[in-house]
């Protein structure tokens, strides 16, 4: 379905939870967050039915995000339900990788195609500092589990502060080539200041070709990460909510005060 600027909107990112088992410095404030109440989080049936409507409107790529999607109870069941929707030809997930050893094989069997794993450094102490307590080893084991399960191509999402030549980024690029995974470099963003850039190795951040909508875990369809517009799919019929989001999609992102990385999935 084309938006007002003739962009074909065919990509839906679905945040299934705002909860996470890490506390990354660029995603969550040090003081923590006010978690969405359980009864306000979308039920699987709501997610699947809305996605079915979105696919009928032209969506063919779906990505599950969080928070950390693998902490959502029953996530494998949701993947299976979504994989059964005819018309989705790319079903993926963005994860921190920690729980992939537990779930990778079941996710593949359920119909998940591939994963993007967030990883910003190969130094254990730096990793622990950035994630406020995470263990690098757990993520590396998770990446191997994804590869073994066939969730390929495994892609690495690396946040950079300045450019792709900074030490951690350069080291990760070499590591990715040795370990047969792809890597994407994402400039550190600031939603309120409207700071973002084009993803190196991907298509994100380029407003003129942006093809995505976002569904938050509490049921708002969002046309842009850097825009506060959103329509509740619990208050507006699914088809109408989808069409409104398309109409509200701006030519370019500016800034947002209500959107947060931990409940939008980036």
PDB file of C-alpha atoms in Angstrom:
ATOM      1  CA  UNK A   1       0.000   0.000   0.000  1.00  0.00           C
ATOM      2  CA  UNK A   2       1.405   3.381  -0.992  1.00  0.00           C
ATOM      3  CA  UNK A   3       1.616   6.276   1.425  1.00  0.00           C
ATOM      4  CA  UNK A   4       1.263   9.982   0.606  1.00  0.00           C
ATOM      5  CA  UNK A   5       4.850  10.080  -0.674  1.00  0.00           C
ATOM      6  CA  UNK A   6       4.526   7.044  -2.954  1.00  0.00           C
ATOM      7  CA  UNK A   7       6.471   4.730  -0.646  1.00  0.00           C
ATOM      8  CA  UNK A   8       5.318   1.112  -0.654  1.00  0.00           C
ATOM      9  CA  UNK A   9       4.614   0.232   3.011  1.00  0.00           C
ATOM     10  CA  UNK A  10       5.224  -3.498   3.278  1.00  0.00           C
ATOM     11  CA  UNK A  11       7.108  -3.906   6.587  1.00  0.00           C
ATOM     12  CA  UNK A  12       5.552  -4.247  10.044  1.00  0.00           C
ATOM     13  CA  UNK A  13       7.648  -4.265  13.218  1.00  0.00           C
ATOM     14  CA  UNK A  14       5.798  -5.710  16.209  1.00  0.00           C
ATOM     15  CA  UNK A  15       6.920  -5.050  19.779  1.00  0.00           C
ATOM     16  CA  UNK A  16       5.638  -7.979  21.827  1.00  0.00           C
ATOM     17  CA  UNK A  17       6.823  -6.684  25.218  1.00  0.00           C
ATOM     18  CA  UNK A  18       8.534  -3.720  26.867  1.00  0.00           C
ATOM     19  CA  UNK A  19      10.371  -6.050  29.247  1.00  0.00           C
ATOM     20  CA  UNK A  20      14.014  -6.995  28.821  1.00  0.00           C
ATOM     21  CA  UNK A  21      16.671  -9.054  30.581  1.00  0.00           C
ATOM     22  CA  UNK A  22      19.316  -6.376  29.896  1.00  0.00           C
ATOM     23  CA  UNK A  23      19.416  -2.658  30.691  1.00  0.00           C
ATOM     24  CA  UNK A  24      21.424  -1.145  27.841  1.00  0.00           C
ATOM     25  CA  UNK A  25      22.504   2.418  28.515  1.00  0.00           C
ATOM     26  CA  UNK A  26      21.217   3.812  25.191  1.00  0.00           C
ATOM     27  CA  UNK A  27      17.846   2.078  25.537  1.00  0.00           C
ATOM     28  CA  UNK A  28      16.773   2.263  29.181  1.00  0.00           C
ATOM     29  CA  UNK A  29      17.339   5.014  31.763  1.00  0.00           C
ATOM     30  CA  UNK A  30      19.446   4.111  34.795  1.00  0.00           C
ATOM     31  CA  UNK A  31      16.456   4.532  37.105  1.00  0.00           C
ATOM     32  CA  UNK A  32      14.474   1.933  35.161  1.00  0.00           C
ATOM     33  CA  UNK A  33      11.100   2.262  33.458  1.00  0.00           C
ATOM     34  CA  UNK A  34       7.426   2.086  34.335  1.00  0.00           C
ATOM     35  CA  UNK A  35       6.449  -1.228  32.798  1.00  0.00           C
ATOM     36  CA  UNK A  36       3.199  -1.602  30.882  1.00  0.00           C
ATOM     37  CA  UNK A  37       0.594  -3.389  32.975  1.00  0.00           C
ATOM     38  CA  UNK A  38       0.026  -6.977  31.871  1.00  0.00           C
ATOM     39  CA  UNK A  39      -3.636  -6.420  31.042  1.00  0.00           C
ATOM     40  CA  UNK A  40      -2.681  -3.618  28.638  1.00  0.00           C
ATOM     41  CA  UNK A  41      -0.219  -5.729  26.645  1.00  0.00           C
ATOM     42  CA  UNK A  42      -1.619  -7.045  23.373  1.00  0.00           C
ATOM     43  CA  UNK A  43      -2.787 -10.649  23.447  1.00  0.00           C
ATOM     44  CA  UNK A  44      -1.417 -12.990  20.806  1.00  0.00           C
ATOM     45  CA  UNK A  45      -4.838 -13.181  19.174  1.00  0.00           C
ATOM     46  CA  UNK A  46      -4.898  -9.386  18.774  1.00  0.00           C
ATOM     47  CA  UNK A  47      -1.408  -9.339  17.267  1.00  0.00           C
ATOM     48  CA  UNK A  48      -2.203 -12.133  14.829  1.00  0.00           C
ATOM     49  CA  UNK A  49      -5.552 -10.733  13.712  1.00  0.00           C
ATOM     50  CA  UNK A  50      -4.119  -7.246  13.178  1.00  0.00           C
ATOM     51  CA  UNK A  51      -1.199  -8.726  11.258  1.00  0.00           C
ATOM     52  CA  UNK A  52      -3.598 -10.681   9.081  1.00  0.00           C
ATOM     53  CA  UNK A  53      -5.373  -7.430   8.187  1.00  0.00           C
ATOM     54  CA  UNK A  54      -2.030  -5.695   7.566  1.00  0.00           C
ATOM     55  CA  UNK A  55      -0.928  -8.492   5.227  1.00  0.00           C
ATOM     56  CA  UNK A  56      -4.161  -8.111   3.280  1.00  0.00           C
ATOM     57  CA  UNK A  57      -3.181  -4.438   2.889  1.00  0.00           C
ATOM     58  CA  UNK A  58       0.248  -5.242   1.490  1.00  0.00           C
ATOM     59  CA  UNK A  59       2.525  -6.114   4.422  1.00  0.00           C
ATOM     60  CA  UNK A  60       4.807  -9.044   3.555  1.00  0.00           C
ATOM     61  CA  UNK A  61       7.685  -8.530   5.990  1.00  0.00           C
ATOM     62  CA  UNK A  62       7.218  -8.851   9.761  1.00  0.00           C
ATOM     63  CA  UNK A  63       9.799  -8.472  12.514  1.00  0.00           C
ATOM     64  CA  UNK A  64       9.235  -9.226  16.201  1.00  0.00           C
ATOM     65  CA  UNK A  65      10.936  -6.897  18.657  1.00  0.00           C
ATOM     66  CA  UNK A  66      10.651  -5.806  22.275  1.00  0.00           C
ATOM     67  CA  UNK A  67      12.040  -5.002  24.786  1.00  0.00           C
ATOM     68  CA  UNK A  68      13.441  -8.469  24.411  1.00  0.00           C
ATOM     69  CA  UNK A  69      10.909 -10.606  22.521  1.00  0.00           C
ATOM     70  CA  UNK A  70      12.193 -13.890  23.921  1.00  0.00           C
ATOM     71  CA  UNK A  71      11.119 -12.960  27.460  1.00  0.00           C
ATOM     72  CA  UNK A  72       7.481 -12.913  26.307  1.00  0.00           C
ATOM     73  CA  UNK A  73       5.834 -16.094  27.572  1.00  0.00           C
ATOM     74  CA  UNK A  74       4.709 -18.304  24.712  1.00  0.00           C
ATOM     75  CA  UNK A  75       6.749 -16.484  22.065  1.00  0.00           C
ATOM     76  CA  UNK A  76       7.260 -19.686  20.046  1.00  0.00           C
ATOM     77  CA  UNK A  77       3.484 -20.093  19.817  1.00  0.00           C
ATOM     78  CA  UNK A  78       3.153 -16.540  18.495  1.00  0.00           C
ATOM     79  CA  UNK A  79       5.798 -17.198  15.858  1.00  0.00           C
ATOM     80  CA  UNK A  80       3.911 -20.288  14.722  1.00  0.00           C
ATOM     81  CA  UNK A  81       0.639 -18.352  14.507  1.00  0.00           C
ATOM     82  CA  UNK A  82       2.235 -15.588  12.443  1.00  0.00           C
ATOM     83  CA  UNK A  83       4.117 -18.018  10.207  1.00  0.00           C
ATOM     84  CA  UNK A  84       0.792 -19.556   9.203  1.00  0.00           C
ATOM     85  CA  UNK A  85      -0.453 -16.262   7.727  1.00  0.00           C
ATOM     86  CA  UNK A  86      -0.258 -16.556   3.961  1.00  0.00           C
ATOM     87  CA  UNK A  87       1.491 -13.577   2.433  1.00  0.00           C
ATOM     88  CA  UNK A  88       4.330 -13.123   4.940  1.00  0.00           C
ATOM     89  CA  UNK A  89       7.538 -14.003   3.118  1.00  0.00           C
ATOM     90  CA  UNK A  90      10.000 -12.601   5.652  1.00  0.00           C
ATOM     91  CA  UNK A  91       9.418 -13.335   9.343  1.00  0.00           C
ATOM     92  CA  UNK A  92      12.277 -12.267  11.572  1.00  0.00           C
ATOM     93  CA  UNK A  93      13.173 -11.233  15.099  1.00  0.00           C
ATOM     94  CA  UNK A  94      15.522  -8.753  16.742  1.00  0.00           C
ATOM     95  CA  UNK A  95      16.922 -10.117  20.007  1.00  0.00           C
ATOM     96  CA  UNK A  96      19.824  -9.672  22.396  1.00  0.00           C
ATOM     97  CA  UNK A  97      20.568 -13.363  21.861  1.00  0.00           C
ATOM     98  CA  UNK A  98      20.773 -14.437  25.480  1.00  0.00           C
ATOM     99  CA  UNK A  99      17.834 -16.852  25.288  1.00  0.00           C
ATOM    100  CA  UNK A 100      18.569 -18.207  21.812  1.00  0.00           C
ATOM    101  CA  UNK A 101      20.235 -21.400  23.141  1.00  0.00           C
ATOM    102  CA  UNK A 102      16.896 -22.242  24.746  1.00  0.00           C
ATOM    103  CA  UNK A 103      14.600 -21.209  21.892  1.00  0.00           C
ATOM    104  CA  UNK A 104      16.479 -21.190  18.553  1.00  0.00           C
ATOM    105  CA  UNK A 105      15.524 -24.686  17.368  1.00  0.00           C
ATOM    106  CA  UNK A 106      11.888 -24.293  18.398  1.00  0.00           C
ATOM    107  CA  UNK A 107      11.687 -20.865  16.752  1.00  0.00           C
ATOM    108  CA  UNK A 108      13.019 -22.285  13.492  1.00  0.00           C
ATOM    109  CA  UNK A 109      10.592 -25.186  13.653  1.00  0.00           C
ATOM    110  CA  UNK A 110       7.726 -22.759  14.338  1.00  0.00           C
ATOM    111  CA  UNK A 111       8.523 -20.810  11.175  1.00  0.00           C
ATOM    112  CA  UNK A 112      10.898 -17.994  12.133  1.00  0.00           C
ATOM    113  CA  UNK A 113      13.174 -17.194   9.230  1.00  0.00           C
ATOM    114  CA  UNK A 114      16.089 -15.296  10.737  1.00  0.00           C
ATOM    115  CA  UNK A 115      17.341 -13.186  13.618  1.00  0.00           C
ATOM    116  CA  UNK A 116      19.182  -9.938  14.176  1.00  0.00           C
ATOM    117  CA  UNK A 117      21.276  -9.996  17.333  1.00  0.00           C
ATOM    118  CA  UNK A 118      22.285  -6.808  19.132  1.00  0.00           C
ATOM    119  CA  UNK A 119      26.010  -6.721  19.921  1.00  0.00           C
ATOM    120  CA  UNK A 120      28.122  -3.589  20.399  1.00  0.00           C
ATOM    121  CA  UNK A 121      31.476  -4.877  21.610  1.00  0.00           C
ATOM    122  CA  UNK A 122      33.574  -8.040  21.929  1.00  0.00           C
ATOM    123  CA  UNK A 123      35.097  -6.935  25.246  1.00  0.00           C
ATOM    124  CA  UNK A 124      33.385  -8.585  28.246  1.00  0.00           C
ATOM    125  CA  UNK A 125      33.871  -5.653  30.631  1.00  0.00           C
ATOM    126  CA  UNK A 126      32.645  -3.104  28.093  1.00  0.00           C
ATOM    127  CA  UNK A 127      29.689  -5.340  27.320  1.00  0.00           C
ATOM    128  CA  UNK A 128      28.840  -5.605  30.996  1.00  0.00           C
ATOM    129  CA  UNK A 129      29.006  -1.818  31.337  1.00  0.00           C
ATOM    130  CA  UNK A 130      26.875  -1.064  28.253  1.00  0.00           C
ATOM    131  CA  UNK A 131      24.226  -3.646  29.194  1.00  0.00           C
ATOM    132  CA  UNK A 132      24.432  -2.948  32.934  1.00  0.00           C
ATOM    133  CA  UNK A 133      25.330  -6.485  33.924  1.00  0.00           C
ATOM    134  CA  UNK A 134      25.092  -8.677  30.830  1.00  0.00           C
ATOM    135  CA  UNK A 135      27.548 -11.448  29.978  1.00  0.00           C
ATOM    136  CA  UNK A 136      29.125 -11.349  26.518  1.00  0.00           C
ATOM    137  CA  UNK A 137      29.577 -15.125  26.521  1.00  0.00           C
ATOM    138  CA  UNK A 138      25.813 -15.632  26.705  1.00  0.00           C
ATOM    139  CA  UNK A 139      25.270 -13.634  23.514  1.00  0.00           C
ATOM    140  CA  UNK A 140      28.069 -15.377  21.600  1.00  0.00           C
ATOM    141  CA  UNK A 141      26.618 -18.760  22.532  1.00  0.00           C
ATOM    142  CA  UNK A 142      23.212 -17.509  21.421  1.00  0.00           C
ATOM    143  CA  UNK A 143      24.578 -16.482  18.023  1.00  0.00           C
ATOM    144  CA  UNK A 144      26.048 -19.954  17.514  1.00  0.00           C
ATOM    145  CA  UNK A 145      22.724 -21.511  18.521  1.00  0.00           C
ATOM    146  CA  UNK A 146      20.932 -19.415  15.904  1.00  0.00           C
ATOM    147  CA  UNK A 147      23.394 -20.454  13.198  1.00  0.00           C
ATOM    148  CA  UNK A 148      23.096 -24.127  14.129  1.00  0.00           C
ATOM    149  CA  UNK A 149      19.299 -23.900  14.071  1.00  0.00           C
ATOM    150  CA  UNK A 150      19.351 -22.431  10.573  1.00  0.00           C
ATOM    151  CA  UNK A 151      18.077 -18.948  11.446  1.00  0.00           C
ATOM    152  CA  UNK A 152      20.148 -17.541   8.635  1.00  0.00           C
ATOM    153  CA  UNK A 153      21.437 -15.145   7.690  1.00  0.00           C
ATOM    154  CA  UNK A 154      22.231 -14.157  11.258  1.00  0.00           C
ATOM    155  CA  UNK A 155      22.728 -10.402  11.333  1.00  0.00           C
ATOM    156  CA  UNK A 156      24.459  -8.361  14.018  1.00  0.00           C
ATOM    157  CA  UNK A 157      23.109  -4.932  14.988  1.00  0.00           C
ATOM    158  CA  UNK A 158      25.927  -2.748  16.285  1.00  0.00           C
ATOM    159  CA  UNK A 159      25.350   0.734  17.675  1.00  0.00           C
ATOM    160  CA  UNK A 160      28.101   3.203  16.849  1.00  0.00           C
ATOM    161  CA  UNK A 161      28.761   6.593  18.408  1.00  0.00           C
ATOM    162  CA  UNK A 162      30.800   8.241  15.631  1.00  0.00           C
ATOM    163  CA  UNK A 163      31.578   6.021  12.652  1.00  0.00           C
ATOM    164  CA  UNK A 164      32.176   2.457  11.518  1.00  0.00           C
ATOM    165  CA  UNK A 165      35.915   2.828  12.009  1.00  0.00           C
ATOM    166  CA  UNK A 166      35.789   3.252  15.785  1.00  0.00           C
ATOM    167  CA  UNK A 167      37.652   0.391  17.551  1.00  0.00           C
ATOM    168  CA  UNK A 168      34.733  -1.767  18.730  1.00  0.00           C
ATOM    169  CA  UNK A 169      32.950  -1.466  15.378  1.00  0.00           C
ATOM    170  CA  UNK A 170      36.050  -2.323  13.376  1.00  0.00           C
ATOM    171  CA  UNK A 171      36.761  -5.319  15.577  1.00  0.00           C
ATOM    172  CA  UNK A 172      33.186  -6.552  15.213  1.00  0.00           C
ATOM    173  CA  UNK A 173      33.346  -6.191  11.431  1.00  0.00           C
ATOM    174  CA  UNK A 174      36.391  -8.463  11.292  1.00  0.00           C
ATOM    175  CA  UNK A 175      34.783 -10.917  13.720  1.00  0.00           C
ATOM    176  CA  UNK A 176      31.574 -11.018  11.674  1.00  0.00           C
ATOM    177  CA  UNK A 177      33.481 -11.892   8.507  1.00  0.00           C
ATOM    178  CA  UNK A 178      35.346 -14.695  10.265  1.00  0.00           C
ATOM    179  CA  UNK A 179      32.179 -16.096  11.784  1.00  0.00           C
ATOM    180  CA  UNK A 180      29.945 -15.992   8.704  1.00  0.00           C
ATOM    181  CA  UNK A 181      27.451 -13.459  10.010  1.00  0.00           C
ATOM    182  CA  UNK A 182      26.364 -10.150   8.525  1.00  0.00           C
ATOM    183  CA  UNK A 183      26.734  -6.858  10.373  1.00  0.00           C
ATOM    184  CA  UNK A 184      24.815  -3.577  10.333  1.00  0.00           C
ATOM    185  CA  UNK A 185      26.036  -0.396  11.999  1.00  0.00           C
ATOM    186  CA  UNK A 186      23.381   1.836  13.545  1.00  0.00           C
ATOM    187  CA  UNK A 187      24.237   5.360  14.640  1.00  0.00           C
ATOM    188  CA  UNK A 188      23.203   6.000  18.228  1.00  0.00           C
ATOM    189  CA  UNK A 189      19.857   7.763  18.080  1.00  0.00           C
ATOM    190  CA  UNK A 190      18.105  10.347  20.209  1.00  0.00           C
ATOM    191  CA  UNK A 191      14.338  10.344  19.788  1.00  0.00           C
ATOM    192  CA  UNK A 192      13.664  13.666  21.498  1.00  0.00           C
ATOM    193  CA  UNK A 193      16.418  15.507  19.653  1.00  0.00           C
ATOM    194  CA  UNK A 194      15.565  13.861  16.354  1.00  0.00           C
ATOM    195  CA  UNK A 195      19.054  12.435  15.930  1.00  0.00           C
ATOM    196  CA  UNK A 196      19.326   9.483  13.563  1.00  0.00           C
ATOM    197  CA  UNK A 197      21.281   8.354  10.535  1.00  0.00           C
ATOM    198  CA  UNK A 198      21.267   5.863   7.697  1.00  0.00           C
ATOM    199  CA  UNK A 199      22.106   2.302   8.767  1.00  0.00           C
ATOM    200  CA  UNK A 200      25.381   1.047   7.292  1.00  0.00           C
ATOM    201  CA  UNK A 201      24.689  -2.355   5.772  1.00  0.00           C
ATOM    202  CA  UNK A 202      20.915  -1.937   5.925  1.00  0.00           C
ATOM    203  CA  UNK A 203      18.075   0.311   4.747  1.00  0.00           C
ATOM    204  CA  UNK A 204      16.956   1.867   8.037  1.00  0.00           C
ATOM    205  CA  UNK A 205      17.188   5.582   8.683  1.00  0.00           C
ATOM    206  CA  UNK A 206      16.656   6.620   5.058  1.00  0.00           C
ATOM    207  CA  UNK A 207      13.308   8.410   5.174  1.00  0.00           C
ATOM    208  CA  UNK A 208      12.811   8.644   1.417  1.00  0.00           C
ATOM    209  CA  UNK A 209      12.567   4.851   1.133  1.00  0.00           C
ATOM    210  CA  UNK A 210      11.088   4.045   4.552  1.00  0.00           C
ATOM    211  CA  UNK A 211       8.629   1.172   4.154  1.00  0.00           C
ATOM    212  CA  UNK A 212       7.692   0.380   7.753  1.00  0.00           C
ATOM    213  CA  UNK A 213       5.048   0.751  10.407  1.00  0.00           C
ATOM    214  CA  UNK A 214       5.400  -0.187  14.072  1.00  0.00           C
ATOM    215  CA  UNK A 215       2.939  -1.847  16.445  1.00  0.00           C
ATOM    216  CA  UNK A 216       3.667  -1.238  20.132  1.00  0.00           C
ATOM    217  CA  UNK A 217       3.131  -3.880  22.776  1.00  0.00           C
ATOM    218  CA  UNK A 218       0.203  -1.895  24.195  1.00  0.00           C
ATOM    219  CA  UNK A 219      -1.554  -1.673  20.858  1.00  0.00           C
ATOM    220  CA  UNK A 220      -0.637   1.541  19.061  1.00  0.00           C
ATOM    221  CA  UNK A 221       0.199   1.487  15.372  1.00  0.00           C
ATOM    222  CA  UNK A 222       2.948   4.024  14.769  1.00  0.00           C
ATOM    223  CA  UNK A 223       3.831   5.450  11.346  1.00  0.00           C
ATOM    224  CA  UNK A 224       7.313   6.651  12.333  1.00  0.00           C
ATOM    225  CA  UNK A 225       9.801   6.141  15.151  1.00  0.00           C
ATOM    226  CA  UNK A 226      10.615   9.865  15.130  1.00  0.00           C
ATOM    227  CA  UNK A 227       7.012  11.061  15.285  1.00  0.00           C
ATOM    228  CA  UNK A 228       4.489  10.892  18.149  1.00  0.00           C
ATOM    229  CA  UNK A 229       1.503   9.964  15.970  1.00  0.00           C
ATOM    230  CA  UNK A 230      -0.168   6.679  16.844  1.00  0.00           C
ATOM    231  CA  UNK A 231      -3.555   4.980  16.566  1.00  0.00           C
ATOM    232  CA  UNK A 232      -4.901   2.508  19.104  1.00  0.00           C
ATOM    233  CA  UNK A 233      -5.946  -0.726  17.401  1.00  0.00           C
ATOM    234  CA  UNK A 234      -8.199  -1.366  20.397  1.00  0.00           C
ATOM    235  CA  UNK A 235     -10.160   1.823  19.805  1.00  0.00           C
ATOM    236  CA  UNK A 236     -10.161   1.919  16.010  1.00  0.00           C
ATOM    237  CA  UNK A 237     -11.038  -1.038  13.749  1.00  0.00           C
ATOM    238  CA  UNK A 238      -7.902  -2.764  12.505  1.00  0.00           C
ATOM    239  CA  UNK A 239      -8.291  -1.904   8.836  1.00  0.00           C
ATOM    240  CA  UNK A 240      -9.072   1.721   9.606  1.00  0.00           C
ATOM    241  CA  UNK A 241      -6.176   1.992  12.068  1.00  0.00           C
ATOM    242  CA  UNK A 242      -3.779   0.618   9.477  1.00  0.00           C
ATOM    243  CA  UNK A 243      -5.005   3.023   6.810  1.00  0.00           C
ATOM    244  CA  UNK A 244      -4.812   5.988   9.189  1.00  0.00           C
ATOM    245  CA  UNK A 245      -1.221   5.113  10.057  1.00  0.00           C
ATOM    246  CA  UNK A 246      -0.350   5.057   6.365  1.00  0.00           C
ATOM    247  CA  UNK A 247      -1.973   8.469   5.872  1.00  0.00           C
ATOM    248  CA  UNK A 248      -0.145   9.912   8.901  1.00  0.00           C
ATOM    249  CA  UNK A 249       3.283   8.664   7.856  1.00  0.00           C
ATOM    250  CA  UNK A 250       5.448  11.790   7.538  1.00  0.00           C
ATOM    251  CA  UNK A 251       7.813  12.562   4.688  1.00  0.00           C
ATOM    252  CA  UNK A 252      10.676  12.443   7.171  1.00  0.00           C
ATOM    253  CA  UNK A 253      11.143  11.784  10.860  1.00  0.00           C
ATOM    254  CA  UNK A 254      11.635  14.776  13.132  1.00  0.00           C
ATOM    255  CA  UNK A 255      11.451  14.023  16.872  1.00  0.00           C
ATOM    256  CA  UNK A 256       9.324  12.134  19.375  1.00  0.00           C
ATOM    257  CA  UNK A 257       8.609  12.619  23.066  1.00  0.00           C
ATOM    258  CA  UNK A 258       6.355   9.618  23.714  1.00  0.00           C
ATOM    259  CA  UNK A 259       8.170   6.886  21.766  1.00  0.00           C
ATOM    260  CA  UNK A 260      10.837   4.913  23.608  1.00  0.00           C
ATOM    261  CA  UNK A 261      13.322   2.354  22.297  1.00  0.00           C
ATOM    262  CA  UNK A 262      12.360  -0.193  24.940  1.00  0.00           C
ATOM    263  CA  UNK A 263       8.738  -0.359  23.765  1.00  0.00           C
ATOM    264  CA  UNK A 264       9.240   0.352  20.052  1.00  0.00           C
ATOM    265  CA  UNK A 265      12.090  -1.990  19.206  1.00  0.00           C
ATOM    266  CA  UNK A 266      14.121   0.691  17.410  1.00  0.00           C
TER     267      UNK A 266
END
